[in-house]
XYZ file of N, CA and C in Angstrom:
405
model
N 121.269 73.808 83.584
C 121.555 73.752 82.159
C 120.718 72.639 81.525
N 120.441 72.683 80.355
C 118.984 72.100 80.030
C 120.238 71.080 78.964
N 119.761 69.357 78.822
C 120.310 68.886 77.858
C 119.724 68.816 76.713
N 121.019 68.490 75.311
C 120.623 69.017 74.524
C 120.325 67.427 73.857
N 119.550 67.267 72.757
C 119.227 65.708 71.897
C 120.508 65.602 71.180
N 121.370 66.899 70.843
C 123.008 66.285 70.296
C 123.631 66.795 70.110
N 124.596 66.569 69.489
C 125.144 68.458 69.450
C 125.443 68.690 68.108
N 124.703 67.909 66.971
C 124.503 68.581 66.149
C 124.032 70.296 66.064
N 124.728 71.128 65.485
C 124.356 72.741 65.301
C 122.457 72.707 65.208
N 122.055 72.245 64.282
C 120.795 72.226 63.721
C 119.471 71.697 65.220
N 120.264 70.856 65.775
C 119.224 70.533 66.628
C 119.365 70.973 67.796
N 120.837 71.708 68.231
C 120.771 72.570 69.091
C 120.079 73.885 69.104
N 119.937 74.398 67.514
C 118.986 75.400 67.382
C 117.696 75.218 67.704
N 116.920 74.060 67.046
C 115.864 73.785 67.228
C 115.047 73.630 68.421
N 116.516 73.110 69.737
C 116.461 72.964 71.221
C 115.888 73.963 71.488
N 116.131 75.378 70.894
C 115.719 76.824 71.618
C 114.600 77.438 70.850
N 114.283 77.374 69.420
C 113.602 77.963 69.110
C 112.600 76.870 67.822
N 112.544 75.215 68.248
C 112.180 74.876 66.903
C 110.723 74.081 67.195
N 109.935 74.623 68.308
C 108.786 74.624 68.699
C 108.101 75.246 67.873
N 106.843 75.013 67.983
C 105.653 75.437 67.087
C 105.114 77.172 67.135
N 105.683 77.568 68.192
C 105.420 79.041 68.630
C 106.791 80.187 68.540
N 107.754 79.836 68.797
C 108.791 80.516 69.363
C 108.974 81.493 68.125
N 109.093 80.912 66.888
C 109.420 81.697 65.899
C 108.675 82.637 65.543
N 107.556 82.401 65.635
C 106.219 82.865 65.071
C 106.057 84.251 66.735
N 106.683 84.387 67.443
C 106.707 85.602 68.867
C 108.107 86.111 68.280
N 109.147 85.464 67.629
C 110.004 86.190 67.462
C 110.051 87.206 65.830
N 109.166 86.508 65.889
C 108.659 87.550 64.580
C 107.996 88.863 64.335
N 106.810 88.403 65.330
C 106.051 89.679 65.707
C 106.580 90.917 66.234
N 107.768 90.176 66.892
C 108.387 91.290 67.545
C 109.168 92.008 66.358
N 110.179 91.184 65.895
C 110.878 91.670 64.801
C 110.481 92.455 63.322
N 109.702 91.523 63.097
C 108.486 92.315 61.780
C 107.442 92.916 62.067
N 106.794 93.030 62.841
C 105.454 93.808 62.786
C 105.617 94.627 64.474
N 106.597 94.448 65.342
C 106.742 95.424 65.941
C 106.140 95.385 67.307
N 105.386 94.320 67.406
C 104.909 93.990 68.948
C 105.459 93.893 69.927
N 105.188 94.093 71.524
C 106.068 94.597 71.825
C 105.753 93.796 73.703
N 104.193 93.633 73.502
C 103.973 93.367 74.853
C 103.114 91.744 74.301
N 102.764 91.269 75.850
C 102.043 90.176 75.849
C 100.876 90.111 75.282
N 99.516 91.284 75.900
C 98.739 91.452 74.849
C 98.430 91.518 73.386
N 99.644 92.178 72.494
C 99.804 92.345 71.240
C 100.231 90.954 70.291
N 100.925 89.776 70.955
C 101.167 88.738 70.984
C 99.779 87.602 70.079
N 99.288 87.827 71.871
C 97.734 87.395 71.440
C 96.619 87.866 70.626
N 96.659 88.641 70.146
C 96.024 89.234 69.047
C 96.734 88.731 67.353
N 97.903 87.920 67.461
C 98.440 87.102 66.377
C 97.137 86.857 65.618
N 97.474 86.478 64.491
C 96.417 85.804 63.871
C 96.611 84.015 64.049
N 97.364 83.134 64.818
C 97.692 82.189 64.663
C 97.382 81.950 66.204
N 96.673 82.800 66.686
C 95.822 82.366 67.886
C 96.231 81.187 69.069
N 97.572 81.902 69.182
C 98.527 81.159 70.761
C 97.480 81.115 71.618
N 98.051 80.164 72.542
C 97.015 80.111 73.911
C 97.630 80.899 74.794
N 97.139 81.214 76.186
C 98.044 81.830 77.139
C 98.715 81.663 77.633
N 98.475 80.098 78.051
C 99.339 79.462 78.965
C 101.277 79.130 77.857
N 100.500 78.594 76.624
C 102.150 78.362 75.829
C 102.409 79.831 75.658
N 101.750 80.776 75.183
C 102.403 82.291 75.254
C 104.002 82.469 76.615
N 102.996 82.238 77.570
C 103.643 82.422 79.064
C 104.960 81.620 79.041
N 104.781 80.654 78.164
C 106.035 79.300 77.900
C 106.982 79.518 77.178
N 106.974 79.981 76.116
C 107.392 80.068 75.075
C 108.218 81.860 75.369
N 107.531 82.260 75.821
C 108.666 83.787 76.388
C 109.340 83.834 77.353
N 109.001 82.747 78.305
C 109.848 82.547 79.540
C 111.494 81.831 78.878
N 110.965 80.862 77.946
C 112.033 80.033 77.272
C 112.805 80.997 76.467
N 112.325 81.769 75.699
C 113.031 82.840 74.688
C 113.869 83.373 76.025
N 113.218 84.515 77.087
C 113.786 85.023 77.874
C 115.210 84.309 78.072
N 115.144 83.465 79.114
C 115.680 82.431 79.801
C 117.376 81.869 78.590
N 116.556 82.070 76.818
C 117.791 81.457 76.144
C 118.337 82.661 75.926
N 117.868 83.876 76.317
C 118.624 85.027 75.878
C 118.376 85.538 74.713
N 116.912 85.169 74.015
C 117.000 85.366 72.679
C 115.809 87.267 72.971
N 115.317 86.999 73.937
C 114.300 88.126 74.185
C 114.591 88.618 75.688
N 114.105 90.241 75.620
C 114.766 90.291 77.187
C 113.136 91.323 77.572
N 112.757 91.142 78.648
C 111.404 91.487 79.382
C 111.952 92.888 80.367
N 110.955 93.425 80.070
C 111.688 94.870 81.066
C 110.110 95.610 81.782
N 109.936 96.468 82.274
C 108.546 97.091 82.807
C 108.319 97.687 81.839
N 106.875 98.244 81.590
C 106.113 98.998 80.577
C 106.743 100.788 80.976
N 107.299 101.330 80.529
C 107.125 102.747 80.693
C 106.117 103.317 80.890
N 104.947 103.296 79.915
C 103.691 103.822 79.818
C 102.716 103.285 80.644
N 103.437 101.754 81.632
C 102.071 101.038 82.278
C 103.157 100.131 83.401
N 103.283 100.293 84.367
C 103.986 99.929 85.135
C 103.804 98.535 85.633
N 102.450 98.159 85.268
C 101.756 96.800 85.886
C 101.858 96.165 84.546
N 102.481 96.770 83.169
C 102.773 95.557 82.458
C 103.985 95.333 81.940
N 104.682 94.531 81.530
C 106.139 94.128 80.430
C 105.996 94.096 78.761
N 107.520 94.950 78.593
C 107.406 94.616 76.978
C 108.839 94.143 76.359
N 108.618 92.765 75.708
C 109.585 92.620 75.000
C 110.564 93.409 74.226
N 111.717 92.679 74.035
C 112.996 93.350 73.016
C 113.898 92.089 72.462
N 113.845 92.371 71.564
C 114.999 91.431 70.884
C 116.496 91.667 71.931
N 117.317 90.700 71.673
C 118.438 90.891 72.504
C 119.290 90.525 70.930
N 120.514 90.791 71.699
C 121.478 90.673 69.910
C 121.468 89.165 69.832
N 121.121 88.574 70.572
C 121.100 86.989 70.227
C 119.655 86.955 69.243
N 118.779 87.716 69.689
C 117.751 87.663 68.747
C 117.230 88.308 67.729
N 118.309 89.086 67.461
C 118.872 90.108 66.677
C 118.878 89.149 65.176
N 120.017 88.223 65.378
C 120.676 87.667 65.019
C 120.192 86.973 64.322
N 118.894 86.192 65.010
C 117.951 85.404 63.978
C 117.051 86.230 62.733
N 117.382 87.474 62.618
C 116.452 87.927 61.357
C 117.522 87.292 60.094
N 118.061 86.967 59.907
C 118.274 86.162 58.217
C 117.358 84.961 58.177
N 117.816 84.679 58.941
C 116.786 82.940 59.302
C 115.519 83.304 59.278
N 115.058 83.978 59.446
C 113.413 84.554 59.779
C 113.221 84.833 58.314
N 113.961 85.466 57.753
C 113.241 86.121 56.603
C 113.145 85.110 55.552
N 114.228 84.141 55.246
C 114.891 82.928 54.669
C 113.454 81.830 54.711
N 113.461 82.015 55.722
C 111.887 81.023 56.537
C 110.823 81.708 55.224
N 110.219 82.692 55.460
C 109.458 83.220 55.009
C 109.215 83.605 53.467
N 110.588 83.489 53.012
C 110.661 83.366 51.798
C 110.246 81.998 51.181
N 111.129 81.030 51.561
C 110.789 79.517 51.436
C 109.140 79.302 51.472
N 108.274 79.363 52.603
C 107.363 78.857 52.936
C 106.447 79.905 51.644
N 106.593 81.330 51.390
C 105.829 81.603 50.284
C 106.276 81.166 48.756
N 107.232 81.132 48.251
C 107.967 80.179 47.371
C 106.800 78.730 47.113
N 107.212 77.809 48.336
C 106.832 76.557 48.505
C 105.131 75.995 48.733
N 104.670 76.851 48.517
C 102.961 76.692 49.453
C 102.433 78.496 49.567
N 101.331 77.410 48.152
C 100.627 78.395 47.720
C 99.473 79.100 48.367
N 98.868 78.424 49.666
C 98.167 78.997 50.706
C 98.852 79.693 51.000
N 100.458 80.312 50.849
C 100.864 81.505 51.641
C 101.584 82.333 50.307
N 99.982 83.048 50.126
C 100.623 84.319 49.204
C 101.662 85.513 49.683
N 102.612 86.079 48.888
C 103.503 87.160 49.669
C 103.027 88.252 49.823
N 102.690 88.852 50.909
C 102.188 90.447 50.897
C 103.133 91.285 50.724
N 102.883 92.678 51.546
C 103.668 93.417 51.035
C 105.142 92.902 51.247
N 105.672 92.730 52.600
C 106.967 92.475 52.672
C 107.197 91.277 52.199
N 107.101 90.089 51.868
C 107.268 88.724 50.790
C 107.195 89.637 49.639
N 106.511 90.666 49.233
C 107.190 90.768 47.758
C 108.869 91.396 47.712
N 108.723 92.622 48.741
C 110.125 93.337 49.129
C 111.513 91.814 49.002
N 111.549 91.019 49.254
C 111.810 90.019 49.923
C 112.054 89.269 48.615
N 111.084 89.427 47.751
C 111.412 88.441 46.304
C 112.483 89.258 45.240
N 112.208 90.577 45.435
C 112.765 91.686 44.721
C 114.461 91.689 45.395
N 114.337 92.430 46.642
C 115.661 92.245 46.843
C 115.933 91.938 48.803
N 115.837 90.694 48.552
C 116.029 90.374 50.077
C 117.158 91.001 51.009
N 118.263 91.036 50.682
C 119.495 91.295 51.065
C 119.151 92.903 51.845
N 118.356 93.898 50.819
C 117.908 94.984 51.309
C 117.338 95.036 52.540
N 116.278 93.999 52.168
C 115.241 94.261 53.084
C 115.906 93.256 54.681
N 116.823 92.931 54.643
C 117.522 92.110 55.776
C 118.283 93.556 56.451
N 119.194 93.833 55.684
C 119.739 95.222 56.549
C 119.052 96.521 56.511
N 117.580 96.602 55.938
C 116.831 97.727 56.890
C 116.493 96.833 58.229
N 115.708 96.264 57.962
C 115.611 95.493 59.380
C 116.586 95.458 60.548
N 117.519 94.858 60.380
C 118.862 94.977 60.944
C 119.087 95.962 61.415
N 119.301 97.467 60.581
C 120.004 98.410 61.081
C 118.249 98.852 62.009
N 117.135 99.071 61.743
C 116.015 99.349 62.849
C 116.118 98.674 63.810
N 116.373 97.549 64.269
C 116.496 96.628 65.011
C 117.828 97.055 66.167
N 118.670 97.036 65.301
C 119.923 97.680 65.900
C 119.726 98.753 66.956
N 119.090 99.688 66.025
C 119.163 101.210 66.720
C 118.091 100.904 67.670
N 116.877 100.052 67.858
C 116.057 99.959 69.153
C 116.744 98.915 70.634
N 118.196 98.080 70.033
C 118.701 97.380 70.627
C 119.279 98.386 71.753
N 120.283 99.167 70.250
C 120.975 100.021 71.656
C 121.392 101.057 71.604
């Protein structure tokens, strides 16, 4: 069992996911649908391999992502949200709203506009897609 810096709520979150990468893999998966390691690295925010390898072992490991064999490719793995990581799409989207809001280097594309219009929507399509690939 890994210790935590306190047990404040906020920094126990941060314990699991408030690294420079974690959010930004749990996204891809969640918003744009990626699914394996390769697709990862093709981010535009250009992870390395080795923290890739880190940063999904840790997701794995907190239960927030779960690793299974490729159907289509037996020699590779593809991520899935788990309902723990389910869970983080308000926070994700909340994130994303803020940071285009706040900083104008990050214009809203298509989904930041969905998102300015009516977030709440665009949280339970997500949700319920998410859902139905959960289980």
């Amino acid at each position: 069992m890994k210790k935590n810096r306190s047990d404040c709520p906020i920094s126990c979150s941060l314990d699991v996911f408030g690294d420079k990468w974690s959010l930004l893999i749990i996204r891809d998966i969640m918003l744009r649908g990626k699914l394996s390691y390769s697709e990862f690295l093709k981010s535009e925010e250009k992870i390395a391999t080795n923290i890739l390898v880190n940063r999904l072992n840790i997701l794995e490991f907190e239960n927030i992502v779960s690793k299974k064999v490729s159907p289509e490719n037996k020699s590779k793995f593809v991520y899935s949200l788990t309902k723990k990581g389910i869970d983080l799409l308000p926070i994700v989207i909340e994130i994303m709203d803020w940071g285009a809001k706040y900083n104008e280097n990050c214009p809203r594309k298509e989904l930041g506009k969905k998102i300015q219009v009516d977030k709440s929507k665009v949280i339970s399509d997500y949700l319920e897609k998410l859902t139905e690939e959960f289980g």
